[in-house]
Coordinates of C-alpha atoms and ligand atoms in Angstrom, one line a residue:
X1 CA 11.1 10.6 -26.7
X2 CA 11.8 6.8 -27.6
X3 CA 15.0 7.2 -25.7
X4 CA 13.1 8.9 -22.6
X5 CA 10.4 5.7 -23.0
X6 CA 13.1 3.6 -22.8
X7 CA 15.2 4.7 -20.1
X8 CA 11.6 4.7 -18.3
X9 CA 11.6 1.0 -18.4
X10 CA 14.9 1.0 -17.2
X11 CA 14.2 2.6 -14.2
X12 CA 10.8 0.6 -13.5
X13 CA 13.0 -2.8 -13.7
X14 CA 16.2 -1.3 -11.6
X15 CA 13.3 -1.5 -8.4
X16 CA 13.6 -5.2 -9.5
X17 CA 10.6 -5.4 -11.1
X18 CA 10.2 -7.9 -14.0
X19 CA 8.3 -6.5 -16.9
X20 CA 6.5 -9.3 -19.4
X21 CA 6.5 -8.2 -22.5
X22 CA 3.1 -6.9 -22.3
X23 CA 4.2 -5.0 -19.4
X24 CA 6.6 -3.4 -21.1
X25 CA 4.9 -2.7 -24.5
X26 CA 1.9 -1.0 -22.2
X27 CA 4.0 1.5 -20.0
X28 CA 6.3 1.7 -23.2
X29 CA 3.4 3.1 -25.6
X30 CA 0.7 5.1 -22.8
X31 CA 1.8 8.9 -23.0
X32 CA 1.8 9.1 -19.2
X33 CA 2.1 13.2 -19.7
X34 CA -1.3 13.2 -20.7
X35 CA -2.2 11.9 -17.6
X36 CA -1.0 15.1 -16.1
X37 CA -1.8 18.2 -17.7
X38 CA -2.2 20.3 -15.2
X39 CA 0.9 19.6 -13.7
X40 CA 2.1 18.1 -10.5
X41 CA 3.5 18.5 -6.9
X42 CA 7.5 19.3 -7.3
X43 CA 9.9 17.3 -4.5
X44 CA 11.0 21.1 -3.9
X45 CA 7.6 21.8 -2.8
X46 CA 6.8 23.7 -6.0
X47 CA 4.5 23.0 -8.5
X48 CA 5.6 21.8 -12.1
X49 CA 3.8 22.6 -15.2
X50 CA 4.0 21.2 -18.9
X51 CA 5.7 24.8 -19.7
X52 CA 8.9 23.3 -17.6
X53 CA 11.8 22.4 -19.2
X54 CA 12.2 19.1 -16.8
X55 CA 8.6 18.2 -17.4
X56 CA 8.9 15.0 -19.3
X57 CA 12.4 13.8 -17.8
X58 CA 10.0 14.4 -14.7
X59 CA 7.2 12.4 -15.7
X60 CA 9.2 9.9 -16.7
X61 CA 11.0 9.5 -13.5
X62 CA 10.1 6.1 -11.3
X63 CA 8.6 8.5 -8.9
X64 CA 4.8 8.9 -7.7
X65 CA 3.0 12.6 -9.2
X66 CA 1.3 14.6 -6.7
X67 CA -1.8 16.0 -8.4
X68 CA -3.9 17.1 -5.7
X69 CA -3.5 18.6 -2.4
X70 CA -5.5 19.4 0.6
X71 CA -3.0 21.9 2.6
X72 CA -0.3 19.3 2.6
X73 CA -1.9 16.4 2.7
X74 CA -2.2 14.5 -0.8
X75 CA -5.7 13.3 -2.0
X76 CA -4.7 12.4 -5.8
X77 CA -2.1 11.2 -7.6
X78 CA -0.6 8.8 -10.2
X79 CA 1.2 6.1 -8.4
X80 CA 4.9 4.8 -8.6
X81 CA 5.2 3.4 -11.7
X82 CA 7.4 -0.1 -10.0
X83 CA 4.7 0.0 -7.9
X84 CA 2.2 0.3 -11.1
X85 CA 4.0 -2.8 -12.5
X86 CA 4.2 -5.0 -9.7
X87 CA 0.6 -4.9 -9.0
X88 CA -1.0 -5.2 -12.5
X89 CA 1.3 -8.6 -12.9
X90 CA -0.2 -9.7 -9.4
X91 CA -3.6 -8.8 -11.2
X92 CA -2.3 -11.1 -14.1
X93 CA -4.7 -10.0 -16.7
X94 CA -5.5 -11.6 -19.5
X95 CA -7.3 -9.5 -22.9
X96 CA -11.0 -9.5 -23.0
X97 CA -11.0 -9.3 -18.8
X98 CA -13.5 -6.8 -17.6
X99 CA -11.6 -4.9 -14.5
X100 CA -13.0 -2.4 -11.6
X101 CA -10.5 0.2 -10.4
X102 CA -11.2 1.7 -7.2
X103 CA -9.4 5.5 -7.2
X104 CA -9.1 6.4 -10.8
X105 CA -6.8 9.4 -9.8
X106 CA -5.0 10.3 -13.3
X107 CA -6.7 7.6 -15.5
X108 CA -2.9 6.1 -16.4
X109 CA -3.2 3.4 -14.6
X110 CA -6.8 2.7 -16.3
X111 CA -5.1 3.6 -19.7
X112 CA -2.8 0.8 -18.9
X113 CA -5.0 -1.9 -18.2
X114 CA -6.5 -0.9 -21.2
X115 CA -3.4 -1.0 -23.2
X116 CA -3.4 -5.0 -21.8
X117 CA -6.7 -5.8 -23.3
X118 CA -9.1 -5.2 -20.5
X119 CA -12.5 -3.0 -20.1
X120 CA -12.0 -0.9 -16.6
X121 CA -14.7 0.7 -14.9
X122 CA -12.8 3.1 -12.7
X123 CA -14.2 5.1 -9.4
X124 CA -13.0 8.2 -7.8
X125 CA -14.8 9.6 -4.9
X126 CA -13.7 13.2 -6.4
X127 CA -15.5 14.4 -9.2
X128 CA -13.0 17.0 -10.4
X129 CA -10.9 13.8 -10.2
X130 CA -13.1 11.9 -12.1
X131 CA -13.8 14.2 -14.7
X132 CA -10.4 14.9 -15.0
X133 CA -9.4 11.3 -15.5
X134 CA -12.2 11.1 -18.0
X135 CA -11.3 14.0 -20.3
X136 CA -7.5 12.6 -20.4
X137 CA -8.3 9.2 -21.2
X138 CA -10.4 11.0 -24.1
X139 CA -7.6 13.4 -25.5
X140 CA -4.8 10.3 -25.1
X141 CA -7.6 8.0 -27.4
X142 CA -8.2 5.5 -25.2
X143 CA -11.4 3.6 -25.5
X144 CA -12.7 0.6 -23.0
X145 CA -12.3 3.0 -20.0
X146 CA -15.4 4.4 -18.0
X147 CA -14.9 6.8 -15.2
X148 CA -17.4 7.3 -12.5
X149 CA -17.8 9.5 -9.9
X150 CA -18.5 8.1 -6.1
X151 CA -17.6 6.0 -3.2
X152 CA -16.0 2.9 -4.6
X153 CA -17.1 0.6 -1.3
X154 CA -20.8 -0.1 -2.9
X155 CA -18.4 -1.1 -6.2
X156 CA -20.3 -1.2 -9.8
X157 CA -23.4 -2.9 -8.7
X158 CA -25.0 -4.8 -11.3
X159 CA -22.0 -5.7 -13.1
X160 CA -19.4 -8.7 -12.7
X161 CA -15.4 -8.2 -13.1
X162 CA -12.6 -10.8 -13.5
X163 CA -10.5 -8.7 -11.7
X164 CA -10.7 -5.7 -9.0
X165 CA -7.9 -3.3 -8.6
X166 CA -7.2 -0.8 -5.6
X167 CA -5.4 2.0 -5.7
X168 CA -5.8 3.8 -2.8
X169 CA -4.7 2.3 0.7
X170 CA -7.9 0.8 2.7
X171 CA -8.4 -0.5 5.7
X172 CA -10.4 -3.5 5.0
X173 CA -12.0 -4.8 1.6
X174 CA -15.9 -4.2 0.9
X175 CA -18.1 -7.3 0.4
X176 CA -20.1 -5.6 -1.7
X177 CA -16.8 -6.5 -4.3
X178 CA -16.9 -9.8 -3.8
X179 CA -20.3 -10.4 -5.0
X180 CA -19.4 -8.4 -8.3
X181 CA -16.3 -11.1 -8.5
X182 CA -16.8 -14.1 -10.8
X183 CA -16.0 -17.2 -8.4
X184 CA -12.0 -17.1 -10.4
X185 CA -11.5 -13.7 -9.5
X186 CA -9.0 -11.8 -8.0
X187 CA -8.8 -8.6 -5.9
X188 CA -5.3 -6.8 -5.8
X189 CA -5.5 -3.7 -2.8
X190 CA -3.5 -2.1 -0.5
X191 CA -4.8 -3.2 3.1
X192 CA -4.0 -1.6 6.2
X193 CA -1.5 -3.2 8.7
X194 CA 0.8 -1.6 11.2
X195 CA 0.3 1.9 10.2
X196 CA 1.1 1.2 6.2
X197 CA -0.6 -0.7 3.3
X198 CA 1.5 -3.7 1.7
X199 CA -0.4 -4.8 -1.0
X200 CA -2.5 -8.0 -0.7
X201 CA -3.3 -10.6 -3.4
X202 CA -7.3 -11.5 -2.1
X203 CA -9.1 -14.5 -3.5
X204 CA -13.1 -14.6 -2.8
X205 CA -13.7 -17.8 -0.5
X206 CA -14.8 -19.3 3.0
X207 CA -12.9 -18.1 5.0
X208 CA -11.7 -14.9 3.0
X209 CA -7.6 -15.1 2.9
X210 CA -5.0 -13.3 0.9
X211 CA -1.4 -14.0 0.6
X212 CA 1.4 -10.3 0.8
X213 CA 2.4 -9.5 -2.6
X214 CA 4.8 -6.1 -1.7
X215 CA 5.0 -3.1 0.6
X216 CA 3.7 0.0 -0.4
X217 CA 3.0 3.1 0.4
X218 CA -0.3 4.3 -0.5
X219 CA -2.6 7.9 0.5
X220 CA -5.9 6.4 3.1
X221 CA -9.1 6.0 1.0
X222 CA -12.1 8.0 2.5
X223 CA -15.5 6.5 3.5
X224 CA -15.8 3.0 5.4
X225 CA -12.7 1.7 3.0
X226 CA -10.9 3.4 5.4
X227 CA -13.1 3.2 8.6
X228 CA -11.0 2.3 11.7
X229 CA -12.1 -1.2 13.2
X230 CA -11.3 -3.8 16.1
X231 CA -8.2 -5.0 14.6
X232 CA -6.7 -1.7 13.9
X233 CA -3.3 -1.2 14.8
X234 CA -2.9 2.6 16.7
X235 CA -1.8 5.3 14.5
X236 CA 0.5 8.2 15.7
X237 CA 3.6 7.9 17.5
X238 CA 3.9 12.0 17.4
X239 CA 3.2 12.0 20.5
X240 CA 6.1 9.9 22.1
X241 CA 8.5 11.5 24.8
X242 CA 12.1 11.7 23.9
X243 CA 13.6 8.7 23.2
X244 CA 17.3 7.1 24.7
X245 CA 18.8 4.0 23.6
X246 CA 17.7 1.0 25.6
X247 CA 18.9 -2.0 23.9
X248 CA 22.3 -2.4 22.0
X249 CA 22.9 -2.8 18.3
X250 CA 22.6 -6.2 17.1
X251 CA 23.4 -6.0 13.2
X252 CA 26.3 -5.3 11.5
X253 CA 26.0 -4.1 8.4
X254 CA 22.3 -2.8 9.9
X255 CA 19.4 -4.6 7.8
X256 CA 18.2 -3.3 4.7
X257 CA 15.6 -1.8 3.6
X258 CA 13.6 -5.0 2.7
X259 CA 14.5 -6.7 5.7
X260 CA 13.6 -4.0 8.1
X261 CA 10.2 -4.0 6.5
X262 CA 10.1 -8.0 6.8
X263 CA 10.6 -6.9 10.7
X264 CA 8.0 -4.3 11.1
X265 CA 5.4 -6.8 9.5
X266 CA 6.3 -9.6 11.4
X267 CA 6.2 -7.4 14.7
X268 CA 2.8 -5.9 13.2
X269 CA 1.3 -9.2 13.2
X270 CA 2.1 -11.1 16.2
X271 CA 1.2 -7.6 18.5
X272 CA -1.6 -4.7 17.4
X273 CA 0.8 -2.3 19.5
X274 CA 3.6 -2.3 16.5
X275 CA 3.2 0.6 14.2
X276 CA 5.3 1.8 11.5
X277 CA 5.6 5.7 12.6
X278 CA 7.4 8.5 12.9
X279 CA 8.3 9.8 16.4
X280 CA 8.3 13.3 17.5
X281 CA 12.0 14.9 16.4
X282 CA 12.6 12.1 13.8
X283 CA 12.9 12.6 10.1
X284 CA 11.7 8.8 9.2
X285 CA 8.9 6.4 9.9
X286 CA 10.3 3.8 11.8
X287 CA 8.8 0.4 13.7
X288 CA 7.6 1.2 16.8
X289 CA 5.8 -0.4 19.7
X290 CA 3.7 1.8 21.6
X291 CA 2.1 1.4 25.6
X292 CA -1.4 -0.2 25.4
X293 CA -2.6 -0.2 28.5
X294 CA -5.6 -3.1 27.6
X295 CA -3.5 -6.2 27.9
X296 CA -1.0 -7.3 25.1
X297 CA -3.0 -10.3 22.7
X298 CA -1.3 -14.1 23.1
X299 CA 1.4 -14.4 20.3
X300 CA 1.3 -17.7 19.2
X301 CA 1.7 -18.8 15.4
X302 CA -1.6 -18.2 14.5
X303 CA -2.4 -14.4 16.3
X304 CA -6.0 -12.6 16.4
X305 CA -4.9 -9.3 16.9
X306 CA -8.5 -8.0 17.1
X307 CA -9.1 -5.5 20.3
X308 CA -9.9 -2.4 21.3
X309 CA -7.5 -0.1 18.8
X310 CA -5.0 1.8 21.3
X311 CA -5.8 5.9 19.4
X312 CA -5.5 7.4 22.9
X313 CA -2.6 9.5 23.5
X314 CA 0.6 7.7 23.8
X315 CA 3.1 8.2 26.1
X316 CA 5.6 5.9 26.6
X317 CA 7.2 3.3 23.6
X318 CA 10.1 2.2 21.8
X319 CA 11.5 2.2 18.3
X320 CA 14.1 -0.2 16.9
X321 CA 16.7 1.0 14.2
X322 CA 17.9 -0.8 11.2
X323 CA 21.1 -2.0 13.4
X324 CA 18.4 -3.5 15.8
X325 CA 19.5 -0.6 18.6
X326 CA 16.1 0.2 20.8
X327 CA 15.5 3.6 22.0
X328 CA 12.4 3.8 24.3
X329 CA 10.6 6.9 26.5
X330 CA 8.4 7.1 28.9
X331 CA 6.9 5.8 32.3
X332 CA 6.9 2.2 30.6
X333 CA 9.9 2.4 28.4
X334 CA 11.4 -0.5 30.1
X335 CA 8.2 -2.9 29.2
X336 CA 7.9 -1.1 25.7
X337 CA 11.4 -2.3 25.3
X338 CA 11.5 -5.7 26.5
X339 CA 8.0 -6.5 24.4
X340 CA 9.9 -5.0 21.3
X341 CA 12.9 -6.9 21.6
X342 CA 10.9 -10.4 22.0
X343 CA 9.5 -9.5 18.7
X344 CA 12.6 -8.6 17.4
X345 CA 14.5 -12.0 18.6
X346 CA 11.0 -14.1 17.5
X347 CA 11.7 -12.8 13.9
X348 CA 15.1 -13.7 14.1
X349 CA 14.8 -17.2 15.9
X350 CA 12.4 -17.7 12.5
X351 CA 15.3 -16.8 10.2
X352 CA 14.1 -13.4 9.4
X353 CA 10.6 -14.6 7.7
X354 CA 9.9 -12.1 4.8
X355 CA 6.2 -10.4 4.6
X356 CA 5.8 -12.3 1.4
X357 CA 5.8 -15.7 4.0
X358 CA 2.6 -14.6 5.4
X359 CA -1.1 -15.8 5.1
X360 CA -3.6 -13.2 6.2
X361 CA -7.0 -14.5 7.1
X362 CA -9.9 -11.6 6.8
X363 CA -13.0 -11.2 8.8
X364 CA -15.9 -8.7 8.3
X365 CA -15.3 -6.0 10.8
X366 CA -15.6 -1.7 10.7
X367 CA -18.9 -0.1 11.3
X368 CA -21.7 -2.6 11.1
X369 CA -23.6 -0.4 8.5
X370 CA -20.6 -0.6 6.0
X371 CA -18.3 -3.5 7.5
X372 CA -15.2 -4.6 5.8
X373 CA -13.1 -7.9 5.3
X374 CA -10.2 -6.4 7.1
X375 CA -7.3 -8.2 8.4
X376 CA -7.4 -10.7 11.2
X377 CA -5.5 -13.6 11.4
X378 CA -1.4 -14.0 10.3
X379 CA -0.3 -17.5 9.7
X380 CA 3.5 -17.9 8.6
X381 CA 3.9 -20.2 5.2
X382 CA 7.3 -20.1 3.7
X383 CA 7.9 -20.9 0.6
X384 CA 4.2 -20.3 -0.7
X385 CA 4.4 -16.6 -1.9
X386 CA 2.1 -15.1 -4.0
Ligands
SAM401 C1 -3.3 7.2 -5.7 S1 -4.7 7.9 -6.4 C2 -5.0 6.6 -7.7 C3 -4.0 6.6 -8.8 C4 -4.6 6.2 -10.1 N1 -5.0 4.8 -10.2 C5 -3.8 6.6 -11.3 O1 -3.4 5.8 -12.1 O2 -3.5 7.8 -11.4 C6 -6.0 7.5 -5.2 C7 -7.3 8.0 -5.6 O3 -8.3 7.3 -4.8 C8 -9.4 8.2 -4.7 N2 -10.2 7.7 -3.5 C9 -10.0 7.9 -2.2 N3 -11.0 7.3 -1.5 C10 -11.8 6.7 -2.3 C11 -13.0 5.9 -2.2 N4 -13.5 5.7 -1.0 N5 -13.6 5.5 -3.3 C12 -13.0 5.8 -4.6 N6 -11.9 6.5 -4.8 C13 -11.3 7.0 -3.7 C14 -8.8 9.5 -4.5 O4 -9.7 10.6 -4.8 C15 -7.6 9.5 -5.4 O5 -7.8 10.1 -6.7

């Protein structure tokens, strides 16, 4: 088992992540099979069960745990563990903190914060979820954990945290967590932006701004954390005709992974018609710019993307691949293609900004019974990452 522990770290810091020593003593010594009892979601598409004989090797993988399923789409789960470690050091917690987790899922990620000296109050809008979480936490001993059951955009009213952690991919921030933040505090959530949720580092101020800590990929939280709203970028690109290759390939070797995603972000926040998606008859989500027939927003350095969100069915847009090849359908493949290609050659004019250069300004938005701070305003900043 110590070896298995071990080579669990290992894997955590080949993602490049750089464990402190806390880090490192915390995923080190929290039995994350506990977490898990009941089993999880197999990448076969089978579900695995304590009784396997790949359970722990499993578990102990630097792969996300499917817990729960709705047909096929996942509603709980414990998270990448590099992705785990890369947002409790953004959190940078200190003992004695007192920390609100929004989705407490599995409870490991609660048993973690734990294991770092904090008190977590952790919500999940599913009680079996909660309870779940609660009884786990209770058989692995862990105390300074309380798990309750509801809608995490109201928060723990009546309390105050140091810290606020989100584990569940929202489309704006509530304000009700702001006044539960002491004026030093810090809120670490995956935000909505071009049809994914990199992971935002959000300090409580006038205005509200928040500088890109990593990509992620993260399930959509239900209720008005995930309520569609005037910035929102459109959604599906399932709907897209064929596609044929408009524009030649530009890169050689093609970029890699953490550059393409430096693109799509980029592209995502100088036009609300880039979308990360995945086109009809294509195995991968890719950057895409879809036809909008409102007009296109000004792109100048500081962009206010809000608008009308374009959700009605698409039919013409383009997709750039990693080699910077366009491939485009439709009655306006020809426009789709030339605004995708200004975006592409903006990026590189700018030397290939990564999303960690960005500065995202926040306004209150959403349904004006439950608004949220969501997204707003990019502002390129090099050299002042989170
Ligand atoms: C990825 S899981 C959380 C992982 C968890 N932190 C762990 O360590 O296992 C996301 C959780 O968010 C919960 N969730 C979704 N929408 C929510 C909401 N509006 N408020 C609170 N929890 C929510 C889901 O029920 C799910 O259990």
């Amino acid at each position: 088992m110590a070896d298995a522990r071990r080579h669990y770290l290992d894997l955590i810091r080949q993602d490049g992540v750089r464990l402190t020593p806390e880090l490192a003593e915390a995923f080190g010594s929290v039995p994350r099979e506990r977490f898990v009892p009941d089993g999880f979601h197999r990448r076969d598409g089978g579900w695995m069960t304590p009784d396997d004989r790949d359970f722990l090797t499993t578990v102990y993988r630097n792969d996300v745990l499917i817990t729960k399923l709705n047909g096929d789409v996942p509603i709980s789960s414990s998270s990448q563990p590099s992705l785990m470690a890369i947002m409790l050091s953004a959190l940078d917690l200190r003992p004695g903190m007192r920390v609100l987790e929004i989705g407490a899922g599995t409870g490991y990620n609660a048993a973690l914060m734990a294991a770092l000296g904090a008190t977590v109050t952790s919500v999940d809008v599913q009680a079996d979820v909660a309870g779940r979480a609660r009884a786990a936490l209770d058989r692995a001993g862990v105390t300074g954990v309380r798990v309750v059951t509801g809608d995490g955009y109201p928060g723990d009213p009546g309390s105050t945290y140091h810290r606020i952690i989100v584990t569940v991919g929202i489309a704006g921030l509530s304000p009700h967590w702001f006044e539960q933040l002491t004026p030093d505090g810090l809120v670490i959530a995956p935000v909505e932006h071009a049809g994914h949720h990199p992971v935002l580092a959000v300090r409580p101020g006038d205005p509200v701004t928040a500088a890109v800590v990593c990509s992620s990929g993260f399930m959509a939280a239900a209720g008005p954390l995930g309520a569609r709203h005037a910035g929102s970028h459109p959604r599906s690109a399932g709907v897209l005709p064929e596609l044929a290759e408009t524009a030649p390939a530009r890169w050689s070797p093609p970029l890699d992974t953490t550059a393409y995603r430096d693109l799509w972000y980029a592209a995502g926040a100088w036009d609300r018609r880039a979308t990360l998606a995945t086109p009809a008859n294509w195995d991968q989500a890719h950057l895409v710019l879809l036809h909008d027939p409102t007009p296109a927003p000004p792109t100048d350095s500081m962009t206010d993307t809000a608008a009308k969100p374009a959700d009605d069915p698409v039919t013409s847009g383009a997709a750039v691949l990693p080699d910077g090849s366009v491939r485009a359908g439709g009655s306006e493949a020809d426009r789709c293609t030339a605004a995708l290609v200004t975006l592409i050659d903006r990026w590189s004019d700018l030397n290939r900004p990564s999303m960690r250069d960005w500065r995202v300004g926040l306004a209150l938005d959403g349904d004006p019974a439950a608004p949220i701070w969501a997204p707003h305003t990019w502002h390129l900043v090099p050299g002042a990452r989170h």
